[in-house]
Coordinates of C-alpha atoms and ligand atoms in Angstrom, one line a residue:
M28 CA 166.2 -64.0 -112.0
Q29 CA 163.8 -61.4 -112.4
K30 CA 163.1 -60.3 -115.4
K31 CA 164.1 -56.1 -115.5
I32 CA 160.4 -54.4 -115.9
I33 CA 159.6 -52.1 -118.5
R34 CA 156.0 -50.9 -118.0
K35 CA 154.0 -50.5 -121.9
W36 CA 149.9 -50.1 -121.4
W37 CA 150.7 -52.5 -124.5
K38 CA 152.3 -55.2 -122.5
E39 CA 149.0 -54.3 -119.7
G40 CA 146.2 -54.1 -121.2
V41 CA 143.4 -56.7 -122.7
V42 CA 142.8 -56.7 -126.0
Y43 CA 139.6 -57.6 -127.9
Q44 CA 139.6 -59.1 -131.2
I45 CA 137.2 -58.0 -133.7
Y46 CA 135.9 -59.0 -136.7
P47 CA 133.7 -56.6 -138.3
R48 CA 131.0 -58.2 -141.0
S49 CA 129.7 -59.9 -137.7
F50 CA 129.6 -58.3 -134.8
Q51 CA 126.5 -55.6 -135.5
D52 CA 124.8 -55.1 -138.0
T53 CA 122.9 -52.1 -138.7
T54 CA 122.2 -51.3 -141.9
G55 CA 119.8 -53.9 -141.8
N56 CA 121.7 -56.2 -144.6
G57 CA 123.0 -58.5 -143.2
I58 CA 126.7 -58.7 -142.8
G59 CA 128.7 -55.9 -140.0
D60 CA 130.0 -51.9 -139.8
L61 CA 131.4 -49.3 -138.4
Q62 CA 128.4 -47.7 -136.3
G63 CA 127.0 -51.5 -135.2
I64 CA 130.6 -51.3 -133.5
I65 CA 130.3 -47.7 -131.9
Q66 CA 126.2 -48.9 -131.0
R67 CA 128.2 -52.0 -128.7
L68 CA 131.3 -49.4 -127.5
D69 CA 129.4 -49.3 -124.1
Y70 CA 128.7 -53.1 -123.8
I71 CA 133.5 -52.9 -124.8
E72 CA 133.6 -50.4 -122.4
S73 CA 131.9 -52.8 -119.6
L74 CA 134.3 -55.7 -120.4
G75 CA 137.1 -54.1 -118.8
V76 CA 139.5 -55.0 -121.7
D77 CA 141.5 -52.1 -123.4
I78 CA 142.5 -52.0 -126.9
I79 CA 140.4 -52.9 -130.3
W80 CA 141.7 -54.9 -133.4
L81 CA 139.7 -54.3 -135.4
N82 CA 140.5 -57.0 -138.6
P83 CA 140.7 -55.4 -141.7
V84 CA 137.5 -52.5 -142.6
Y85 CA 139.5 -51.4 -145.5
E86 CA 137.9 -51.3 -149.2
S87 CA 138.2 -54.2 -150.9
P88 CA 136.4 -57.5 -153.6
N89 CA 136.6 -58.8 -149.9
D90 CA 137.4 -62.6 -151.8
D91 CA 139.0 -63.2 -148.8
N92 CA 137.1 -60.7 -146.3
G93 CA 139.6 -58.1 -146.4
Y94 CA 143.0 -59.4 -146.3
D95 CA 143.0 -58.5 -149.9
I96 CA 142.5 -54.6 -150.0
S97 CA 141.9 -53.2 -153.4
N98 CA 141.9 -49.1 -151.1
Y99 CA 144.6 -48.9 -148.1
R100 CA 143.2 -45.5 -147.1
N101 CA 139.5 -45.8 -147.7
I102 CA 137.1 -47.8 -146.1
L103 CA 134.8 -50.8 -147.6
K104 CA 131.0 -49.2 -148.5
A105 CA 129.4 -52.2 -146.9
F106 CA 131.0 -51.8 -143.5
G107 CA 130.1 -47.2 -143.1
S108 CA 132.6 -45.2 -144.5
M109 CA 135.4 -42.4 -143.2
A110 CA 133.3 -40.5 -140.9
D111 CA 131.8 -43.2 -139.3
F112 CA 135.9 -44.6 -138.2
D113 CA 136.2 -41.4 -137.7
E114 CA 133.7 -41.7 -135.0
L115 CA 134.7 -44.7 -134.2
L116 CA 138.1 -43.7 -133.1
A117 CA 136.7 -40.5 -131.2
G118 CA 133.8 -42.6 -129.6
M119 CA 137.1 -45.7 -128.7
K120 CA 139.6 -42.1 -126.5
E121 CA 135.9 -41.3 -125.3
R122 CA 136.2 -44.5 -123.9
G123 CA 140.3 -44.7 -123.2
L124 CA 140.1 -47.5 -125.4
K125 CA 142.5 -48.0 -128.1
L126 CA 142.5 -48.6 -131.6
V127 CA 144.3 -51.3 -133.3
M128 CA 144.2 -52.4 -137.3
D129 CA 145.3 -55.0 -138.9
L130 CA 148.2 -54.4 -142.0
V131 CA 147.7 -56.4 -144.7
V132 CA 151.2 -55.7 -146.2
N133 CA 152.7 -59.2 -147.6
H134 CA 150.3 -58.5 -150.9
T135 CA 146.6 -56.6 -152.2
S136 CA 144.2 -57.2 -153.5
D137 CA 145.0 -57.7 -157.6
E138 CA 141.8 -54.7 -157.7
H139 CA 144.5 -52.2 -156.2
Q140 CA 145.5 -49.7 -158.2
W141 CA 148.5 -50.8 -158.6
F142 CA 148.5 -53.9 -160.1
Q143 CA 146.3 -52.8 -161.9
E144 CA 148.6 -50.3 -163.4
S145 CA 151.8 -53.8 -162.9
K146 CA 149.9 -56.2 -164.8
K147 CA 149.4 -53.4 -168.4
S148 CA 153.8 -54.1 -169.4
R149 CA 156.5 -54.6 -168.3
D150 CA 157.5 -50.6 -168.2
N151 CA 154.7 -49.6 -166.1
A152 CA 156.2 -47.8 -163.5
Y153 CA 154.3 -50.0 -160.8
R154 CA 156.1 -53.3 -162.6
D155 CA 158.7 -53.4 -159.5
Y156 CA 156.2 -52.9 -157.0
Y157 CA 155.1 -57.0 -157.6
H158 CA 157.1 -60.4 -158.2
W159 CA 156.8 -60.6 -162.1
W160 CA 158.2 -64.0 -163.8
P161 CA 158.7 -64.0 -167.4
A162 CA 157.1 -67.0 -169.9
E163 CA 160.6 -66.6 -171.8
K164 CA 162.1 -68.1 -168.2
G165 CA 160.4 -71.3 -168.5
T166 CA 158.3 -72.6 -166.0
P167 CA 159.2 -70.8 -162.1
P168 CA 160.2 -72.7 -160.1
K169 CA 157.8 -73.8 -157.8
R170 CA 155.4 -71.9 -154.4
W171 CA 152.7 -72.7 -153.2
S172 CA 149.4 -71.4 -153.0
Y173 CA 148.0 -71.4 -149.9
F174 CA 143.9 -70.8 -150.8
D175 CA 144.3 -72.2 -155.0
V176 CA 143.0 -75.3 -156.0
D177 CA 145.8 -75.7 -157.8
S178 CA 147.7 -75.1 -155.2
N179 CA 150.0 -73.2 -157.5
A180 CA 151.3 -69.3 -156.4
W181 CA 152.4 -68.5 -159.5
K182 CA 149.9 -66.9 -162.0
Y183 CA 149.7 -66.6 -165.4
D184 CA 148.4 -63.8 -167.0
E185 CA 149.1 -63.7 -170.7
T186 CA 148.4 -59.7 -171.0
T187 CA 152.5 -59.7 -170.6
D188 CA 153.4 -63.5 -170.5
A189 CA 154.8 -63.5 -167.9
Y190 CA 154.1 -65.5 -164.2
Y191 CA 152.9 -63.3 -160.6
L192 CA 153.4 -64.4 -157.3
H193 CA 150.4 -65.6 -154.8
Y194 CA 151.2 -67.2 -151.6
F195 CA 146.8 -66.7 -151.2
A196 CA 144.5 -67.0 -153.2
V197 CA 144.9 -65.5 -157.4
K198 CA 142.5 -62.3 -156.5
Q199 CA 145.8 -61.5 -154.0
P200 CA 149.0 -61.1 -155.3
D201 CA 152.5 -60.3 -153.7
L202 CA 154.2 -57.2 -153.0
N203 CA 157.5 -56.8 -154.3
W204 CA 159.2 -54.9 -150.9
E205 CA 162.8 -55.9 -152.9
N206 CA 161.5 -51.9 -154.5
S207 CA 162.4 -49.0 -151.6
K208 CA 158.7 -47.3 -153.3
V209 CA 156.7 -49.8 -152.7
R210 CA 158.0 -49.5 -148.3
Q211 CA 158.0 -46.0 -149.1
A212 CA 154.3 -46.7 -149.6
V213 CA 153.7 -48.8 -146.9
Y214 CA 155.2 -46.6 -144.7
D215 CA 152.8 -43.8 -145.4
L216 CA 150.5 -45.6 -145.7
M217 CA 150.5 -46.5 -141.7
R218 CA 152.0 -43.3 -141.2
F219 CA 148.0 -41.9 -142.3
W220 CA 146.8 -44.2 -139.8
F221 CA 148.4 -43.5 -137.4
D222 CA 148.0 -39.9 -138.0
K223 CA 144.3 -40.4 -137.2
G224 CA 144.9 -41.2 -134.0
V225 CA 145.3 -45.2 -134.4
D226 CA 147.6 -46.8 -131.4
G227 CA 148.7 -49.7 -133.5
F228 CA 149.1 -52.3 -136.4
R229 CA 148.1 -56.4 -135.8
M230 CA 151.1 -57.0 -139.2
D231 CA 148.9 -60.0 -141.5
V232 CA 151.5 -62.9 -142.5
I233 CA 154.4 -59.8 -141.4
S234 CA 156.7 -62.6 -141.3
F235 CA 156.0 -63.3 -145.1
I236 CA 157.1 -59.7 -146.3
S237 CA 160.7 -60.7 -147.5
K238 CA 161.0 -63.5 -150.4
D239 CA 164.8 -64.7 -152.0
I240 CA 164.0 -62.6 -155.9
E241 CA 166.1 -65.6 -157.7
F242 CA 163.0 -67.2 -157.0
P243 CA 165.4 -70.4 -156.3
E244 CA 163.8 -74.2 -156.4
L245 CA 162.9 -74.9 -153.0
P246 CA 166.0 -75.3 -150.9
T247 CA 166.0 -79.5 -149.6
A248 CA 166.6 -78.5 -146.6
Y249 CA 162.2 -76.8 -146.8
N250 CA 161.5 -80.4 -148.4
G251 CA 157.2 -80.2 -147.7
K252 CA 158.0 -77.4 -146.1
F253 CA 157.0 -73.8 -147.7
I254 CA 155.8 -72.4 -144.5
P255 CA 159.4 -72.4 -142.7
F256 CA 160.8 -71.1 -146.0
Y257 CA 158.4 -68.4 -147.2
S258 CA 159.1 -66.9 -143.7
N259 CA 163.2 -67.5 -143.2
G260 CA 162.8 -63.9 -146.0
P261 CA 166.6 -62.8 -146.5
K262 CA 165.0 -59.1 -146.0
L263 CA 163.3 -59.9 -142.8
H264 CA 164.1 -58.3 -140.4
E265 CA 166.0 -55.6 -142.5
Y266 CA 162.9 -53.5 -143.1
L267 CA 161.7 -55.0 -140.2
H268 CA 164.5 -52.8 -138.6
E269 CA 163.4 -50.2 -141.3
M270 CA 159.8 -50.0 -140.2
N271 CA 160.2 -49.1 -136.9
Q272 CA 163.1 -46.2 -137.4
T273 CA 161.0 -44.5 -140.6
V274 CA 157.1 -44.6 -139.2
L275 CA 156.4 -47.3 -136.2
S276 CA 159.5 -44.9 -133.6
N277 CA 157.8 -41.7 -134.1
Y278 CA 154.4 -42.7 -132.2
D279 CA 153.1 -44.8 -129.3
V280 CA 151.8 -47.2 -130.5
M281 CA 151.9 -51.3 -130.1
T282 CA 153.3 -54.0 -133.3
V283 CA 151.9 -57.3 -133.0
G284 CA 153.3 -59.0 -136.0
E285 CA 151.1 -62.8 -137.5
A286 CA 154.6 -65.0 -138.0
P287 CA 153.4 -68.5 -138.9
G288 CA 156.5 -70.1 -139.3
V289 CA 158.6 -68.7 -137.1
T290 CA 160.4 -70.9 -134.6
I291 CA 161.0 -70.8 -131.0
D292 CA 165.4 -70.2 -131.8
Q293 CA 164.1 -67.0 -133.6
A294 CA 161.5 -64.4 -131.6
L295 CA 164.0 -62.4 -130.0
Q296 CA 165.1 -61.6 -133.6
F297 CA 161.3 -59.7 -133.4
V298 CA 160.8 -58.3 -130.5
D299 CA 164.0 -58.2 -128.5
E300 CA 163.8 -53.8 -128.2
D301 CA 167.7 -53.3 -128.4
R302 CA 166.7 -55.1 -131.7
E303 CA 164.3 -52.2 -132.4
E304 CA 161.6 -53.8 -134.6
L305 CA 158.3 -54.7 -133.6
N306 CA 156.8 -55.3 -129.5
M307 CA 154.7 -58.9 -130.4
F308 CA 154.0 -61.4 -132.8
F309 CA 152.2 -64.2 -132.6
H310 CA 153.8 -67.2 -133.1
F311 CA 151.7 -70.5 -133.9
D312 CA 153.1 -74.3 -132.5
L313 CA 150.2 -74.0 -130.4
M314 CA 147.6 -73.7 -133.5
E315 CA 149.5 -76.3 -134.6
L316 CA 149.3 -79.0 -131.7
D317 CA 146.5 -80.5 -133.4
R318 CA 146.9 -80.8 -136.9
A319 CA 148.5 -82.7 -139.1
H320 CA 152.3 -82.2 -139.6
G321 CA 152.6 -80.0 -143.0
Q322 CA 148.9 -79.9 -143.2
P323 CA 147.8 -76.2 -141.8
F324 CA 144.6 -77.6 -142.4
L325 CA 143.7 -81.0 -141.7
M326 CA 143.1 -81.5 -137.6
A327 CA 144.7 -84.0 -135.6
S328 CA 142.6 -84.0 -132.8
E329 CA 144.5 -87.4 -131.3
L330 CA 147.8 -85.6 -131.1
W331 CA 146.6 -83.3 -128.3
K332 CA 148.0 -84.0 -124.7
L333 CA 148.4 -81.6 -121.9
T334 CA 152.0 -82.0 -121.1
K335 CA 152.6 -80.6 -124.6
F336 CA 150.0 -77.6 -124.5
K337 CA 152.2 -76.9 -121.1
K338 CA 154.7 -77.4 -122.6
I339 CA 154.4 -74.8 -126.1
H340 CA 153.5 -72.0 -123.4
S341 CA 156.1 -72.8 -121.0
D342 CA 159.2 -73.1 -124.1
W343 CA 157.3 -69.9 -124.9
D344 CA 157.3 -67.9 -121.7
A345 CA 160.5 -69.2 -121.0
V346 CA 161.6 -66.9 -125.2
F347 CA 161.3 -63.5 -123.2
S348 CA 161.8 -64.1 -119.3
E349 CA 164.9 -61.5 -119.8
K350 CA 163.7 -59.7 -123.6
G351 CA 161.1 -58.9 -125.4
W352 CA 156.8 -59.8 -124.7
G353 CA 155.1 -62.6 -125.6
S354 CA 151.8 -62.8 -126.7
M355 CA 148.3 -65.0 -126.1
F356 CA 145.3 -66.0 -127.8
L357 CA 143.2 -69.3 -128.5
N358 CA 141.3 -69.0 -131.3
N359 CA 141.1 -65.7 -133.7
H360 CA 139.7 -65.6 -136.7
D361 CA 141.7 -68.8 -138.2
F362 CA 140.6 -70.6 -135.9
P363 CA 138.0 -72.9 -134.4
R364 CA 136.1 -71.5 -131.5
T365 CA 138.5 -71.7 -127.7
V366 CA 136.0 -73.5 -125.5
S367 CA 135.1 -76.2 -128.8
R368 CA 139.3 -76.1 -129.5
W369 CA 141.2 -76.7 -125.8
G370 CA 137.7 -76.6 -123.4
N371 CA 134.8 -78.7 -123.4
D372 CA 131.2 -77.2 -125.1
S373 CA 129.1 -80.0 -123.6
R374 CA 126.7 -78.5 -122.4
T375 CA 128.1 -80.3 -118.5
H376 CA 130.8 -78.9 -119.5
W377 CA 131.3 -75.7 -121.5
F378 CA 130.6 -73.3 -118.4
N379 CA 134.1 -74.4 -116.4
S380 CA 135.5 -75.1 -119.4
A381 CA 134.4 -71.6 -121.5
T382 CA 135.7 -69.9 -117.4
M383 CA 138.7 -72.0 -117.4
L384 CA 140.2 -70.8 -120.5
Q385 CA 139.5 -67.9 -120.0
T386 CA 141.8 -67.5 -115.8
F387 CA 144.6 -69.1 -118.5
L388 CA 145.2 -66.1 -120.5
L389 CA 144.4 -63.7 -118.1
T390 CA 147.4 -65.0 -115.6
M391 CA 149.7 -66.0 -118.0
R392 CA 152.2 -63.4 -118.7
G393 CA 152.9 -62.1 -122.1
T394 CA 149.3 -59.9 -123.5
P395 CA 146.4 -61.3 -123.6
Y396 CA 144.5 -61.5 -126.9
F397 CA 140.6 -62.4 -126.7
Y398 CA 137.9 -63.1 -130.0
Y399 CA 134.1 -61.2 -130.4
G400 CA 132.3 -63.7 -128.5
E401 CA 134.6 -65.7 -126.1
E402 CA 133.2 -62.9 -123.8
I403 CA 130.7 -64.9 -123.6
G404 CA 131.9 -69.2 -125.0
M405 CA 130.6 -69.3 -127.7
T406 CA 131.1 -72.9 -130.2
N407 CA 131.8 -73.6 -133.3
I408 CA 128.9 -74.1 -135.0
R409 CA 130.3 -76.9 -137.3
F410 CA 128.4 -77.1 -140.2
D411 CA 126.8 -80.0 -142.3
N412 CA 126.5 -78.7 -145.9
I413 CA 129.5 -77.0 -148.0
T414 CA 127.1 -74.7 -148.7
D415 CA 126.5 -73.1 -145.6
Y416 CA 130.4 -72.1 -145.8
Q417 CA 131.9 -69.3 -147.6
D418 CA 135.2 -69.2 -146.5
I419 CA 137.9 -69.5 -149.6
N420 CA 140.1 -71.7 -147.8
T421 CA 137.4 -74.2 -147.3
L422 CA 135.8 -73.3 -150.5
N423 CA 139.2 -74.1 -152.3
R424 CA 140.0 -77.3 -150.3
Y425 CA 136.8 -78.7 -151.1
K426 CA 137.6 -78.1 -155.0
I427 CA 141.1 -79.7 -154.3
A428 CA 138.8 -82.6 -152.6
Q429 CA 136.7 -82.9 -155.6
Q430 CA 139.5 -83.2 -158.1
N431 CA 141.4 -85.5 -156.2
N432 CA 138.2 -88.3 -155.8
D433 CA 138.8 -87.9 -152.0
D434 CA 135.7 -89.1 -149.2
L435 CA 133.6 -85.7 -149.3
E436 CA 132.0 -86.1 -145.9
T437 CA 135.4 -87.0 -144.5
F438 CA 136.2 -83.5 -145.8
I439 CA 133.1 -82.2 -143.8
E440 CA 133.7 -84.2 -140.9
N441 CA 137.3 -82.1 -141.3
E442 CA 136.3 -79.2 -141.5
K443 CA 133.4 -79.3 -139.3
D444 CA 136.4 -78.8 -135.9
A445 CA 138.9 -76.8 -138.6
S446 CA 137.0 -74.4 -140.3
R447 CA 137.6 -70.4 -140.0
D448 CA 133.7 -70.7 -140.5
N449 CA 133.7 -71.5 -136.8
A450 CA 135.2 -68.7 -135.9
R451 CA 132.7 -66.0 -137.8
T452 CA 129.6 -66.3 -137.1
P453 CA 127.4 -63.5 -136.3
M454 CA 127.7 -61.7 -132.3
Q455 CA 124.8 -63.8 -129.9
W456 CA 123.8 -60.6 -128.4
N457 CA 119.9 -61.4 -127.6
T458 CA 117.7 -64.0 -128.2
N459 CA 115.7 -62.0 -131.0
E460 CA 115.7 -63.5 -134.0
Y461 CA 119.3 -63.6 -136.1
S462 CA 120.6 -63.6 -132.6
G463 CA 120.5 -59.4 -132.4
F464 CA 123.5 -58.7 -135.3
S465 CA 120.7 -57.9 -138.0
V466 CA 117.2 -58.2 -138.4
V467 CA 117.4 -60.1 -142.0
K468 CA 119.6 -63.3 -143.2
P469 CA 123.5 -62.6 -141.7
W470 CA 125.8 -63.1 -144.4
L471 CA 126.7 -66.5 -142.6
K472 CA 125.1 -68.4 -140.5
V473 CA 124.6 -67.4 -136.9
N474 CA 124.4 -70.4 -134.3
T475 CA 121.2 -71.5 -132.9
N476 CA 122.6 -72.3 -129.4
Y477 CA 122.1 -68.2 -129.0
E478 CA 118.6 -69.8 -127.9
E479 CA 120.1 -71.5 -125.0
G480 CA 121.6 -69.0 -123.4
I481 CA 125.1 -68.1 -125.5
N482 CA 124.3 -64.6 -125.5
V483 CA 124.9 -61.1 -123.6
A484 CA 121.4 -60.7 -123.2
S485 CA 121.0 -63.8 -121.2
Q486 CA 123.9 -63.6 -119.4
E487 CA 123.7 -59.8 -118.5
G488 CA 121.9 -60.5 -115.9
K489 CA 123.5 -64.0 -114.2
K490 CA 125.7 -63.7 -112.3
N491 CA 127.2 -66.9 -112.5
S492 CA 128.1 -66.3 -116.2
V493 CA 130.9 -66.9 -118.5
L494 CA 130.5 -63.3 -119.2
N495 CA 129.9 -62.1 -116.3
Y496 CA 133.3 -64.5 -115.2
F497 CA 135.5 -62.7 -117.9
R498 CA 134.6 -59.4 -116.6
K499 CA 136.0 -60.2 -113.0
M500 CA 138.7 -62.4 -114.2
V501 CA 139.7 -59.5 -116.2
Q502 CA 139.5 -57.0 -113.0
V503 CA 141.6 -59.8 -111.2
R504 CA 144.6 -59.2 -113.7
K505 CA 144.8 -55.6 -113.2
D506 CA 145.5 -55.6 -109.2
Q507 CA 147.7 -57.9 -109.2
L508 CA 150.3 -56.5 -111.9
T509 CA 152.2 -60.7 -110.5
L510 CA 149.5 -61.8 -113.3
I511 CA 151.2 -59.8 -115.5
Y512 CA 154.6 -59.7 -114.8
G513 CA 155.2 -62.4 -112.4
S514 CA 157.4 -64.7 -113.7
Y515 CA 156.6 -67.9 -114.5
Q516 CA 157.3 -71.5 -112.9
L517 CA 155.9 -74.6 -114.0
L518 CA 154.7 -77.1 -111.9
L519 CA 152.6 -80.9 -111.9
R520 CA 154.9 -80.6 -115.7
S521 CA 153.9 -84.3 -115.8
N522 CA 150.1 -84.3 -114.7
E523 CA 148.1 -84.8 -117.6
E524 CA 144.8 -82.3 -116.1
V525 CA 145.8 -79.8 -114.4
Y526 CA 147.5 -78.1 -115.8
A527 CA 149.3 -75.3 -112.4
Y528 CA 151.4 -72.8 -112.3
L529 CA 153.6 -70.5 -109.9
R530 CA 153.8 -66.7 -110.9
T531 CA 155.9 -64.2 -108.6
L532 CA 156.8 -60.2 -108.6
G533 CA 158.5 -59.5 -105.6
K534 CA 157.4 -61.0 -102.0
E535 CA 154.0 -61.3 -104.0
K536 CA 153.6 -64.6 -105.4
C537 CA 150.0 -65.9 -107.5
L538 CA 149.2 -69.6 -107.9
V539 CA 147.1 -71.1 -111.0
L540 CA 145.4 -74.7 -110.8
L541 CA 143.0 -75.2 -114.5
S542 CA 141.8 -78.4 -114.2
F543 CA 141.6 -79.9 -118.3
S544 CA 139.2 -82.7 -116.7
T545 CA 136.0 -84.0 -117.3
Q546 CA 136.5 -85.6 -114.2
K547 CA 136.3 -84.3 -110.7
T548 CA 141.2 -84.7 -109.7
Y549 CA 143.0 -84.0 -106.2
I550 CA 146.5 -82.7 -106.7
K551 CA 149.0 -82.4 -103.9
I552 CA 151.7 -79.8 -104.7
D553 CA 155.5 -80.0 -102.5
E554 CA 157.4 -78.6 -105.3
I555 CA 157.1 -75.0 -103.7
E556 CA 157.3 -73.5 -100.6
F557 CA 153.6 -71.6 -98.2
K558 CA 151.7 -71.7 -95.6
K559 CA 148.6 -70.2 -96.6
V560 CA 146.0 -69.9 -99.4
T561 CA 144.0 -66.8 -99.5
L562 CA 141.4 -67.4 -103.5
L563 CA 141.1 -64.8 -105.4
I564 CA 139.2 -66.4 -107.7
S565 CA 137.2 -69.3 -108.8
N566 CA 134.8 -70.4 -111.7
D567 CA 133.3 -73.0 -109.4
E568 CA 132.8 -74.5 -106.0
V569 CA 135.7 -74.0 -104.0
Y570 CA 136.5 -77.6 -101.2
E571 CA 138.8 -76.3 -98.5
T572 CA 140.5 -79.4 -97.6
N573 CA 142.9 -80.0 -94.3
Q574 CA 146.2 -78.7 -95.9
V575 CA 147.3 -76.3 -97.0
N576 CA 149.4 -78.1 -99.8
T577 CA 146.4 -80.2 -101.3
F578 CA 143.2 -79.0 -103.9
E579 CA 140.4 -80.6 -104.7
L580 CA 139.6 -79.6 -108.3
M581 CA 136.1 -79.8 -110.3
P582 CA 135.8 -81.0 -113.7
Y583 CA 137.4 -77.6 -115.6
Q584 CA 137.9 -76.3 -112.8
A585 CA 140.4 -72.8 -112.2
C586 CA 141.3 -71.2 -109.2
V587 CA 144.0 -68.4 -108.8
Y588 CA 145.6 -67.6 -105.1
K589 CA 147.8 -65.7 -103.2
L590 CA 150.1 -67.0 -101.5
S591 CA 151.7 -66.2 -98.3
Ligands
GLC610 C1 146.4 -64.4 -142.5 C2 145.1 -63.7 -142.0 C3 143.9 -64.9 -142.9 C4 144.6 -64.3 -144.1 C5 145.8 -64.0 -144.5 C6 145.5 -64.4 -146.3 O1 146.4 -65.1 -142.1 O2 144.4 -63.5 -141.0 O3 142.5 -63.8 -143.0 O4 144.0 -65.2 -145.0 O5 146.9 -63.2 -143.6 O6 145.8 -62.4 -145.9

């Protein structure tokens, strides 16, 4: 059955995510800033993208690079001022670009005024803004923390002889959503940004906001699996619905929740339009595909198989086939670079695999999210030394490895493929020192391959560049409503080299062929009938064969055809 089409700008738009710290420095302090983004708006517009998602730019002590907010209504000084922000937003509006901000409300920084008050005394007016466990009740039941050296989410605080909860770093206390004052404060700050003209929010770990405040021992069903437990709080949907009714429904905005732990059978509870919660969310099934079970930061690349990759995407497409809407991403600021992880960043295969993966995101149903640098095929930096890493996650886990006497070389080898810093290196603009990102040594090292063609300036002038392919492919998606709204049918299900699918909208049909192989491949499509194929785009030379349903693909070749 053909899904009823409800057209929306956030379904038709292409998202471009910017990690401000790493995009463009204009003040010469080695840190990117808002003026830097303003300077690059023409470039962003030239990509054909429609929506910018900006990682946090609020005031923050930066223990987790801005995901620890100390003031939701101020801009981080290193990034600029509120006047810079207003200028950025105005510049975007002029160009028809939408702005989506990061909403980080599972936790604040411990330097936020709410927490500063909360920890003062047990009867402080802000006490219940956070989760406290009085010490006289004994040691609180085990909760894991992502960024804690002891993996312990409870931190004892002497002042009031109590423990506070922090799912992330010790400086990121979790807000207590049971408290209606907290919820109202969050809705207020959302209004503050919407009233400025912001077009939506990406909601940080939104699946974690609701907690069972009795804090029972972890139910046995969740043994060793704290993420699914955290994402299954009793009042999560009540809160999201309330947020929708109180704030979101009053604006034409887009929402995308970051939803670790949310499974496919829970998906529609978030995005079924009738439930009035969110528009989209990010699931993590793909991001876990090559990670050791239950250990989100341990690579297990041997688990990667194209048939599994296909299955994840096919299953998730199916869940939204009648209701809701999906989101498609292959990397972001928390995961290694797309081409290094899912493609092949060797010299031979870099161009084809980077462009093939762009083709993939732009031909699937669901809003595509690209991460700065993906349009020029930026790769993992693979630092050899722990001293090069800046990320709290890697640094903490290194300390844990030291404490456990683990093999530290093995640890570094893992980080070369897994670390979040792979994705956070400065944008590669040109061949100047520091890749045109800054005039001084940047906060995180630049990948030296900016000197070898992985930079914007070198790719601008080249017809066959990853950058210019990206622009063309974005246009192909815009020209074919079928690629946005069409139904999806997987072909060649068990083929381990080629990902093939059909997108259909009314009488229009598009066939997408993506090679994930380092070898030439030959395929025959006989699951569907067609008489003629018309090529819309390919990243390599297309070989004609005598039979209409037989194709020869070069390594990592992508072809998109219209069928008749
Ligand atoms: C999300 C963010 C990540 C951050 C964490 C804690 O997963 O994407 O960067 O460290 O939440 O806020």
